[in-house]
Short mmCIF file of C-alpha atoms in Angstrom, two decimals:
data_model
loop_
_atom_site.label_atom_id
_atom_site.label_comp_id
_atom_site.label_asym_id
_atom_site.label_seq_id
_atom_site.Cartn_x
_atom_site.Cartn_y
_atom_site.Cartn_z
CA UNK Z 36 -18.32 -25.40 -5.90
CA UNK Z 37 -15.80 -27.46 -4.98
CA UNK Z 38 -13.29 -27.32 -1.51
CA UNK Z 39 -9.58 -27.09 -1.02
CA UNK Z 40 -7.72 -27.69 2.22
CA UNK Z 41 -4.54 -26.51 2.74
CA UNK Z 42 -3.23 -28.33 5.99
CA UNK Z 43 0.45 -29.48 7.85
CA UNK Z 44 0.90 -26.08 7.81
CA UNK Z 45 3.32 -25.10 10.68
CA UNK Z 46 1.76 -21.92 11.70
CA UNK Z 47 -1.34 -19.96 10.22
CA UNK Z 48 -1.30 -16.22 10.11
CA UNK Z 49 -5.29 -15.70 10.51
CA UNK Z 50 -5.44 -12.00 11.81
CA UNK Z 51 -8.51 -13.03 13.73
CA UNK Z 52 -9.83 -10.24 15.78
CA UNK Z 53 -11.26 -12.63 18.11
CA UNK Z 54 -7.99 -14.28 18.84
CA UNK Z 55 -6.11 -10.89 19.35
CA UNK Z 56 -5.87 -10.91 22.85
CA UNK Z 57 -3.73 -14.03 23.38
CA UNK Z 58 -1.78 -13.17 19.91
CA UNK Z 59 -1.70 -10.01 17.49
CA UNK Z 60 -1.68 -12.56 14.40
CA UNK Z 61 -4.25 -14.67 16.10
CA UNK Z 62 -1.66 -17.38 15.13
CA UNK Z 63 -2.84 -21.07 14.74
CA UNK Z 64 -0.17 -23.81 14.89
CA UNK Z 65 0.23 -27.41 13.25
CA UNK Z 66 -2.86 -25.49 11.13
CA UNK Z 67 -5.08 -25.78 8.27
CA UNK Z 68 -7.29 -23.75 6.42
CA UNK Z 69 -10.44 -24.65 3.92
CA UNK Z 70 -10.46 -22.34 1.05
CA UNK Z 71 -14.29 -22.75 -1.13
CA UNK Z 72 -14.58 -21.11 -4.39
CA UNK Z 73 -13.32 -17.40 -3.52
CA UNK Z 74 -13.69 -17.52 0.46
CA UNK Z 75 -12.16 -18.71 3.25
CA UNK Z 76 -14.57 -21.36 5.09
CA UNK Z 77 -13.16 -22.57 8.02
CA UNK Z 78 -9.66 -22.53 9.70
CA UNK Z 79 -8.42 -24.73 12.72
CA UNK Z 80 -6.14 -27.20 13.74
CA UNK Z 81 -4.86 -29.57 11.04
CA UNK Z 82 -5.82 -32.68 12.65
CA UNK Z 83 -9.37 -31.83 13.03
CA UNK Z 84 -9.67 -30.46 9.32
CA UNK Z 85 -12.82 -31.30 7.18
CA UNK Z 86 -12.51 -33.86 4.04
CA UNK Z 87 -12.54 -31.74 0.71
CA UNK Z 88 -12.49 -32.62 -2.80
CA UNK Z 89 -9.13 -30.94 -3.14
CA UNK Z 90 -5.64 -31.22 -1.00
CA UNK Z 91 -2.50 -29.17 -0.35
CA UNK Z 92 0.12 -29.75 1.80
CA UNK Z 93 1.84 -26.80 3.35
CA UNK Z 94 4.83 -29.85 4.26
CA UNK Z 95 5.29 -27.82 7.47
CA UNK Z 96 5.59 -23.94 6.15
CA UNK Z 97 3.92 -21.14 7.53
CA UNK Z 98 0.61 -19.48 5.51
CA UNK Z 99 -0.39 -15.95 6.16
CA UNK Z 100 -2.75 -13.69 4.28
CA UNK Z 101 -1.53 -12.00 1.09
CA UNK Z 102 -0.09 -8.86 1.40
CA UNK Z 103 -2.66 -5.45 0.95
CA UNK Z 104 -0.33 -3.05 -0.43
CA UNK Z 105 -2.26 0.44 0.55
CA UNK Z 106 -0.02 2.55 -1.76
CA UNK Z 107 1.44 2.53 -4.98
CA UNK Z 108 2.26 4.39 -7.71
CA UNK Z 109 2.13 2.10 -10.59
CA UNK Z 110 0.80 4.20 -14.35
CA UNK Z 111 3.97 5.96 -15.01
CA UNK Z 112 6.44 5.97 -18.19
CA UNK Z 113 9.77 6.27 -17.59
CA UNK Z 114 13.17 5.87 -15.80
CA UNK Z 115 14.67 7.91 -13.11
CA UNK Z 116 17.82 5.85 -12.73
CA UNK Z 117 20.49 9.22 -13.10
CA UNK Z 118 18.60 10.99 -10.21
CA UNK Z 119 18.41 7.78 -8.18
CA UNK Z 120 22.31 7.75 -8.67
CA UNK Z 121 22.59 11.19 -8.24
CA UNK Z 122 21.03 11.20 -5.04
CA UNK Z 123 22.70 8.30 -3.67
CA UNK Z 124 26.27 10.38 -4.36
CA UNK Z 125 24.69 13.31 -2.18
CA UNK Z 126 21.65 15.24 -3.30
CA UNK Z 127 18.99 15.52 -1.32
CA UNK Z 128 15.47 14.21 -2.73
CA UNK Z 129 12.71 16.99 -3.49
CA UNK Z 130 9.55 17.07 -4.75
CA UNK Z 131 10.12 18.50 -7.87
CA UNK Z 132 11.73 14.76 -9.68
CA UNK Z 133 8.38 14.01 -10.40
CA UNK Z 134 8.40 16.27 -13.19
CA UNK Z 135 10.11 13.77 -14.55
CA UNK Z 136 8.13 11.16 -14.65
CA UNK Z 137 4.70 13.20 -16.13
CA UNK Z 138 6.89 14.58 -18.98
CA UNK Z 139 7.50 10.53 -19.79
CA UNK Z 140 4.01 9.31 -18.70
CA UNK Z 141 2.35 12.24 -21.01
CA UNK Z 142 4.65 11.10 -23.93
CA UNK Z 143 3.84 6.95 -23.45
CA UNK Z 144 0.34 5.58 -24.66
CA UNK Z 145 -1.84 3.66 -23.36
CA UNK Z 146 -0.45 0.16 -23.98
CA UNK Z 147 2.66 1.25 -22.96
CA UNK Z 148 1.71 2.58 -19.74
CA UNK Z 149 -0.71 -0.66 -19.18
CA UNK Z 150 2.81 -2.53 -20.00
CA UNK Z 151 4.44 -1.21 -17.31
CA UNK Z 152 1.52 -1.50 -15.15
CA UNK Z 153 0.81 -5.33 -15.45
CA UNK Z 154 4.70 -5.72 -15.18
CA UNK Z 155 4.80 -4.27 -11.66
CA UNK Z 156 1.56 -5.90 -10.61
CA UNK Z 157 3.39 -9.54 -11.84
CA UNK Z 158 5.92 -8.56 -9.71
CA UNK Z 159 4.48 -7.81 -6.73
CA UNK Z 160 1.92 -10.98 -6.94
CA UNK Z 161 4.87 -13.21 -7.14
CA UNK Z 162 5.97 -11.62 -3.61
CA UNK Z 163 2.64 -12.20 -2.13
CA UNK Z 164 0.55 -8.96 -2.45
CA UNK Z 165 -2.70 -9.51 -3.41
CA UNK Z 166 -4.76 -6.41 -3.08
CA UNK Z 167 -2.66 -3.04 -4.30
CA UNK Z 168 -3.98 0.45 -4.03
CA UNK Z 169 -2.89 2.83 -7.04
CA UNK Z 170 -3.26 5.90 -7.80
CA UNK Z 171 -2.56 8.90 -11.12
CA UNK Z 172 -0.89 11.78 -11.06
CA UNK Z 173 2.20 11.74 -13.25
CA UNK Z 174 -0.59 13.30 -15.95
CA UNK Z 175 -1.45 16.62 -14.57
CA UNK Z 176 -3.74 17.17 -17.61
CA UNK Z 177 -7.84 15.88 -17.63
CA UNK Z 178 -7.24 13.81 -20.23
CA UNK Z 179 -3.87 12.02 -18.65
CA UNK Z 180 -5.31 11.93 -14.97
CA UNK Z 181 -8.41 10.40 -16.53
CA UNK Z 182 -6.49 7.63 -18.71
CA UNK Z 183 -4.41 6.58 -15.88
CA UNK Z 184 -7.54 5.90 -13.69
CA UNK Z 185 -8.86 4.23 -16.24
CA UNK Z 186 -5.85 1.99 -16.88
CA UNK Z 187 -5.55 1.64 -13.22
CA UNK Z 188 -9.52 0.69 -12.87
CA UNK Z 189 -9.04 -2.66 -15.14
CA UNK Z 190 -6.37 -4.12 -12.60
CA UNK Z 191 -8.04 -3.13 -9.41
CA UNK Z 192 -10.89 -1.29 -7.21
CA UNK Z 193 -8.59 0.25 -4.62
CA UNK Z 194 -7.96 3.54 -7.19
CA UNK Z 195 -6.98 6.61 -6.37
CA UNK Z 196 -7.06 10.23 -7.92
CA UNK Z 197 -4.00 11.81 -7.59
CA UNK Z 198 -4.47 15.17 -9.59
CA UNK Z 199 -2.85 17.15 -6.87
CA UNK Z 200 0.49 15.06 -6.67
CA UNK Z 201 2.68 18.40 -7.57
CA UNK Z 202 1.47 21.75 -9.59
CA UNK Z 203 1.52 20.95 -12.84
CA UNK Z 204 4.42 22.71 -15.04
CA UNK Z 205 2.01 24.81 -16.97
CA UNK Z 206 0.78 26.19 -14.00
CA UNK Z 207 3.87 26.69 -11.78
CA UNK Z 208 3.47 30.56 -11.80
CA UNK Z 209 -0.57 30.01 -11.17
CA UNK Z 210 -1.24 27.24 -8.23
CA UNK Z 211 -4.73 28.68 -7.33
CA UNK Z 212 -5.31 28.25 -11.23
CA UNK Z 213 -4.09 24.70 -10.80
CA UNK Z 214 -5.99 23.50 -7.51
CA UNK Z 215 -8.90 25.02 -9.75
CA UNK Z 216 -8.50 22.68 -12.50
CA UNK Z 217 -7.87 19.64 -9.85
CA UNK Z 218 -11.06 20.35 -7.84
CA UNK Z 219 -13.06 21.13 -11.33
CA UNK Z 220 -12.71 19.75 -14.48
CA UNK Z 221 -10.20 17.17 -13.71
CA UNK Z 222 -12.54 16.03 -10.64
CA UNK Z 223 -15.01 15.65 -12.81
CA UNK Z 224 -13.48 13.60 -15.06
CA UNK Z 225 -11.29 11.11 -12.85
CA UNK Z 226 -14.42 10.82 -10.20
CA UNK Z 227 -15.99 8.04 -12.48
CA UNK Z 228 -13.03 6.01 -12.40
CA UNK Z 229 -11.96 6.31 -8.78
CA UNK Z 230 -12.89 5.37 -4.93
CA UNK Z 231 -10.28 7.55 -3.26
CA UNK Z 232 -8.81 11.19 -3.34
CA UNK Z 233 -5.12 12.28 -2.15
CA UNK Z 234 -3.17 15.07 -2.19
CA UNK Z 235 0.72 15.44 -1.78
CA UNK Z 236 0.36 18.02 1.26
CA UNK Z 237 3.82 19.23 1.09
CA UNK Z 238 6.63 22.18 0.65
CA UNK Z 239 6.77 22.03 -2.69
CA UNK Z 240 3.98 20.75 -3.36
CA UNK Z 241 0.31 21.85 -1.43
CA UNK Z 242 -0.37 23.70 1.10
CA UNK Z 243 -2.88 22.66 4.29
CA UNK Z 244 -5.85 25.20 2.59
CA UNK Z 245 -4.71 23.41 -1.07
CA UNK Z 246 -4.75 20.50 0.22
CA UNK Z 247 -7.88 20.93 2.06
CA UNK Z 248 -9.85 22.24 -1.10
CA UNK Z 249 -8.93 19.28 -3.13
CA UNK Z 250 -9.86 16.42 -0.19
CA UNK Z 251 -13.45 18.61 0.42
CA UNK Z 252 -14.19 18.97 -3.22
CA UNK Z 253 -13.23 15.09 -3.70
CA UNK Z 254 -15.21 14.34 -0.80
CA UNK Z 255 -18.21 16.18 -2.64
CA UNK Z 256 -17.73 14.18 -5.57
CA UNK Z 257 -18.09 10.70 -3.81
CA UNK Z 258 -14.19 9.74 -3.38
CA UNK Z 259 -13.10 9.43 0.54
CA UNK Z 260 -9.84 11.12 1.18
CA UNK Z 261 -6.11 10.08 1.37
CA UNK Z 262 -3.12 12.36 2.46
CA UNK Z 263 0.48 12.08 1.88
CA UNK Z 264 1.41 13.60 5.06
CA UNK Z 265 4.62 15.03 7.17
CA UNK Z 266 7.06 13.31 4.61
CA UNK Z 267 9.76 15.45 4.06
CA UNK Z 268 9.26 18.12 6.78
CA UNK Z 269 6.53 18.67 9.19
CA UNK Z 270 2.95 20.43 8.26
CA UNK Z 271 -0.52 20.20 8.55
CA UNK Z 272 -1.56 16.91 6.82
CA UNK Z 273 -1.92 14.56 9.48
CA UNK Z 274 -4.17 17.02 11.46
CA UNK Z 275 -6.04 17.45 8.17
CA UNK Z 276 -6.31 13.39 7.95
CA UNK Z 277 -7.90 12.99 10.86
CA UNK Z 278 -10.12 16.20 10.70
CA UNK Z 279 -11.42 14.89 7.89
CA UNK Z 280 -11.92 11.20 8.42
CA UNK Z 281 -9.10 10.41 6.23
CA UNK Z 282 -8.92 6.73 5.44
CA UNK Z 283 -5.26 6.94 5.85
CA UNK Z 284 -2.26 9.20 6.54
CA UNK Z 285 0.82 8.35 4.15
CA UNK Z 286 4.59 8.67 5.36
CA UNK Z 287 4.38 10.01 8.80
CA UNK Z 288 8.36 10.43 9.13
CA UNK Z 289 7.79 14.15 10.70
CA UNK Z 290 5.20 14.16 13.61
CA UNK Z 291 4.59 16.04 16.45
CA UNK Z 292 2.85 14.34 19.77
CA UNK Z 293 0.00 16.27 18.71
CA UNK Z 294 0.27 14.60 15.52
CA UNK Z 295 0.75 11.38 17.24
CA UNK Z 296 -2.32 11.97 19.38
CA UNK Z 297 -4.85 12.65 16.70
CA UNK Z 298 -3.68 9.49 14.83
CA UNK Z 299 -4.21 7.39 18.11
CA UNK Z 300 -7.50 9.06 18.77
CA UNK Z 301 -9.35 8.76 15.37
CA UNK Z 302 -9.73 6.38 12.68
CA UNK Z 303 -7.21 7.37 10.16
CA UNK Z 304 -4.41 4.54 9.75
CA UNK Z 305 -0.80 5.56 9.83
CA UNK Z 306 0.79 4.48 6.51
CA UNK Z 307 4.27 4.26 6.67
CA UNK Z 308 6.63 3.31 4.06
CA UNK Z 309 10.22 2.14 4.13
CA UNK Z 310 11.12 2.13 0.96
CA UNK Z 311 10.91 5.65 0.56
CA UNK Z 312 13.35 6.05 3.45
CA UNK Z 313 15.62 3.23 2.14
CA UNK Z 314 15.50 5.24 -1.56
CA UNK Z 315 16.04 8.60 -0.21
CA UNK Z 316 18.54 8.48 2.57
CA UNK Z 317 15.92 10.58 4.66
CA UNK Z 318 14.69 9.64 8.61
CA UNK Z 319 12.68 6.77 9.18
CA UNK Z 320 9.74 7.28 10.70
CA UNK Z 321 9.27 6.28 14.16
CA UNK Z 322 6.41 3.05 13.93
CA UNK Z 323 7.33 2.38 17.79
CA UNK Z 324 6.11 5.78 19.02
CA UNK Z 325 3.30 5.36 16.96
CA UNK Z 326 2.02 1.81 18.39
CA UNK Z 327 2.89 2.48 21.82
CA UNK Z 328 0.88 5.46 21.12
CA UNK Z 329 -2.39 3.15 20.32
CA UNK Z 330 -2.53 3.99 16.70
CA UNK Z 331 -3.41 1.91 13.51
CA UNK Z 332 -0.32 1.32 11.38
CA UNK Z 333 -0.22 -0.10 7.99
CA UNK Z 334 2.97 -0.79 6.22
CA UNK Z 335 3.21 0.20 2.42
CA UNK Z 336 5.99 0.03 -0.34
CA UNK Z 337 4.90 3.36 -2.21
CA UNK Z 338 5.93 1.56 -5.69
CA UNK Z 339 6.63 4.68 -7.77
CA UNK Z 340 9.74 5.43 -10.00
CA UNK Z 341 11.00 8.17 -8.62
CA UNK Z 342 11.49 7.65 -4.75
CA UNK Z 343 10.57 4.06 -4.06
CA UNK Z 344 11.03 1.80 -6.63
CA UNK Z 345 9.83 -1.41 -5.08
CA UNK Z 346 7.30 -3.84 -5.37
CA UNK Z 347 8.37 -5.90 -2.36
CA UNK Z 348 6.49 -6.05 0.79
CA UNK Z 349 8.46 -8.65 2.35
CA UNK Z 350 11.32 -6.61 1.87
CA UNK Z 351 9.42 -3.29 3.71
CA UNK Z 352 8.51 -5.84 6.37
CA UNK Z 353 12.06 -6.48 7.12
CA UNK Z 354 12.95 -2.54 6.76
CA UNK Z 355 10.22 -2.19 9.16
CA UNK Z 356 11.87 -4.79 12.02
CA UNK Z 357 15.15 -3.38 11.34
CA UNK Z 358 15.08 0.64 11.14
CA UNK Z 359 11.76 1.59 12.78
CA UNK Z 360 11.23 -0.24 15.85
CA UNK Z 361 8.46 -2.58 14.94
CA UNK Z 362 8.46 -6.68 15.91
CA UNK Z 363 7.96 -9.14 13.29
CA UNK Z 364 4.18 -9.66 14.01
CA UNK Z 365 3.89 -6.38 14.28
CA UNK Z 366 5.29 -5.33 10.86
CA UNK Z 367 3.43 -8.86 9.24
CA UNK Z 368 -0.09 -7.50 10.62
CA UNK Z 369 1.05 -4.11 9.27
CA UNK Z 370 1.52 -5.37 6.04
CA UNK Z 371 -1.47 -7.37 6.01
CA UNK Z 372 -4.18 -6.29 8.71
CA UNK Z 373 -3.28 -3.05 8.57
CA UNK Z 374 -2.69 -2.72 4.82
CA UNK Z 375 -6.77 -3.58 4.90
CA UNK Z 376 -7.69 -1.13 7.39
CA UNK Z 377 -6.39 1.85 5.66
CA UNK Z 378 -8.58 0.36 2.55
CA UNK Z 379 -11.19 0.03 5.34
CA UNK Z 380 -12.10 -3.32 4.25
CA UNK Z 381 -12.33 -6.68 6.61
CA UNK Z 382 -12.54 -9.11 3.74
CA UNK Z 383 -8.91 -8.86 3.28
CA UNK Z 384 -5.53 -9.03 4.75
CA UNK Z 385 -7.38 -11.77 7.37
CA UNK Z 386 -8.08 -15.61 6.94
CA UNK Z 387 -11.10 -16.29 9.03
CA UNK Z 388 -14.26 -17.39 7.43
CA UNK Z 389 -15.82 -15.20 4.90
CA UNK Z 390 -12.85 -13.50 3.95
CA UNK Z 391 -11.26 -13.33 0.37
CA UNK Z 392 -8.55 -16.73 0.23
CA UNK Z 393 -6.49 -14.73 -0.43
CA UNK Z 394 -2.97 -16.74 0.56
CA UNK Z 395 0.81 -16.29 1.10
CA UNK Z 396 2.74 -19.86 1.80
CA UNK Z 397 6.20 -18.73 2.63
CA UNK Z 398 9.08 -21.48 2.49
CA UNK Z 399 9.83 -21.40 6.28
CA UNK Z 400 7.84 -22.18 9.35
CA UNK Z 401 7.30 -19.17 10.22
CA UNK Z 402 6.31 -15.65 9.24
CA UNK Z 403 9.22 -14.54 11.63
CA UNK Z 404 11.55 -15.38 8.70
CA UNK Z 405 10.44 -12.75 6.67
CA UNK Z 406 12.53 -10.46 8.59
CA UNK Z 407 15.41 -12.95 10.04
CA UNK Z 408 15.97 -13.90 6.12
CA UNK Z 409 15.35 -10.56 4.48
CA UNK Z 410 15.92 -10.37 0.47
CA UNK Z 411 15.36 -14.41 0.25
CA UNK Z 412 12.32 -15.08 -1.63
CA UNK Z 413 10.63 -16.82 0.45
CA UNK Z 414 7.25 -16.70 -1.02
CA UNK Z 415 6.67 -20.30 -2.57
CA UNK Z 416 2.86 -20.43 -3.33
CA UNK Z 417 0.39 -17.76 -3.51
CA UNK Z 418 -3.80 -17.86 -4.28
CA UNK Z 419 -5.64 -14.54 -4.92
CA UNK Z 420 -9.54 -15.22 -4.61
CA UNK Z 421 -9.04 -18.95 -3.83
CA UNK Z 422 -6.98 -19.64 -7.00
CA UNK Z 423 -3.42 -20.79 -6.86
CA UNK Z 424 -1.74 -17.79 -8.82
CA UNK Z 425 2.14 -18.73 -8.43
#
């Protein structure tokens, strides 16, 4: 195996727990970082930085870790660009667009919806996300939910079974028939294929008991639960969440201080994402009443065609600054830290030693800039597993 260093560079992002206490990003400056085979080895001050058989220089720009993107929506055929414009002269956003997309998604095939897939995922890598979450559930049948994980399964081990995204069409005058077919046959044939379970615990969409048959029966199954929570109004998901050890809540615009209490009192990260807001016109959800509150907040782009359709996290990081009351290391650990803890996993979204080297080098100093220069592409080199990928 041979050794990279990546030194000069003008501040490291490491994430260290250890180094919390003096700094949130556990931030390293005049830095370097040794990167062998897929892990990060050793990080420390550039000066005192081991000989390797391989050397970068960061020529003075800042390095944090790639971007865990904890939410997406990425096997989907399709364009919503009428309802986007539609809704953007005045009409509100509902559930019910994503009807949409499954009528598309059921008519694509496989390479088409792998197309589309990859696309997105190129997309995103060249903005510095490395790990993505993503999940079905513009099939609604067994054999589309099933495809999609599939699909989703060859790009990525973060997958997630969204069979109870809305009631499917042919079953809009029988739900119970519906959450039947999600916790049954469709369970049984998407479990395979997936780590996670969510449920879109809406108006419109499921109720608190829906929502709680489908997270219970995934949870039988093997899958740890996921909620889309309080997005458009507020409800029972985010109790739900933390009642039962959901990984991580999803949207959090609508809370009440109980809501905010539960969050800051279990282990169920708060997954907030901007981009939804920014699509939809709707409230942004409040990130500084959350962290002042003591709970766990990742920061998410929810990728999906209907009501977010980005694959940016550096611009959610700067939506996050701007609109919901977060600091720039704040919203950068949210993005990358805290991306990883609602995948509760430590060998990402960190660079300390043993970690995946897994690498963002922005062109700027700092990670600050992500925010003070928002829509720049700043991301200038990126390595996923210890290989430079852009």
């Amino acid at each position: 195996m041979s050794a990279t260093v990546i030194t000069n560079i003008a501040t490291l992002v490491t994430n260290d727990p250890s180094l919390r206490d003096s700094d949130p990003l556990g931030l390293l400056r005049d830095a370097a970082v040794v990167v062998e085979d897929d892990r990060v080895v050793w990080t420390g001050a550039s000066s005192q930085a081991p000989a390797t058989d391989n050397r970068v220089d960061a020529g003075g720009r800042a390095v944090l870790p790639g971007f865990v993107d904890s939410h997406s929506h990425l096997v989907f055929a399709g364009d919503r660009t009428e309802e986007f414009n539609a809704r953007m002269s005045g009409r509100p956003y509902s559930a019910g667009g994503i009807r949409t997309t499954v009528a598309a998604t059921r008519a694509a095939d496989d390479a088409e919806l792998e197309a589309t897939l990859t696309r997105h995922l190129a997309e995103a890598l060249r903005q510095g996300t490395t790990t993505f979450e993503t999940k079905s559930g513009y099939g609604l049948t067994v054999e589309d939910e099933a495809r999609a994980l599939r699909l989703a399964a060859r790009h990525t081990d973060e997958v997630t079974y969204l069979g109870a995204h809305i009631v499917a069409p042919e079953y809009a005058d029988d739900p119970a028939g519906y959450v039947a077919l999600v916790t049954g046959d469709m369970l049984a044939a998407c479990a395979p294929h997936a780590r996670w379970i969510d449920v879109f615990c809406e108006k419109g969409a499921f109720d608190g008991d829906q929502a709680r048959a489908v997270l219970t029966a995934g949870r039988a199954k093997g899958l740890h639960p996921r909620i889309h929570a309080n997005q458009l109004s507020y409800g029972p998901g985010v109790q739900l969440a933390v009642e039962l050890d959901a990984a991580s809540a999803d949207h959090c615009t609508h809370l009440t201080d109980a809501d905010v209490d539960a969050l800051a009192n279990g282990a169920t990260v708060a997954t907030l994402l901007p981009g939804a807001e920014f699509s939809t016109r709707a409230a942004w959800p409040d990130a500084r009443r959350l962290l002042d509150a003591g709970a766990t907040v990742a920061l998410s782009t929810d990728c999906n065609p209907g009501s977010s359709f980005t694959s940016s996290m550096p611009f959610c990081v700067a939506l996050a600054v701007r609109d919901m009351g977060m600091t720039p290391d704040e919203a950068v650990w949210s993005a990358t830290a805290g991306g990883a803890a609602a995948l509760r996993r430590t060998d990402i979204g960190r660079l300390v030693p043993g970690a995946y080297a897994d690498l963002v080098l922005l062109d700027a100093p700092s990670h600050v800039h992500l925010a003070y220069r928002p829509g720049v592409p700043l991301v200038t080199g990126v390595w996923r597993r210890g290989v430079r990928v852009v």
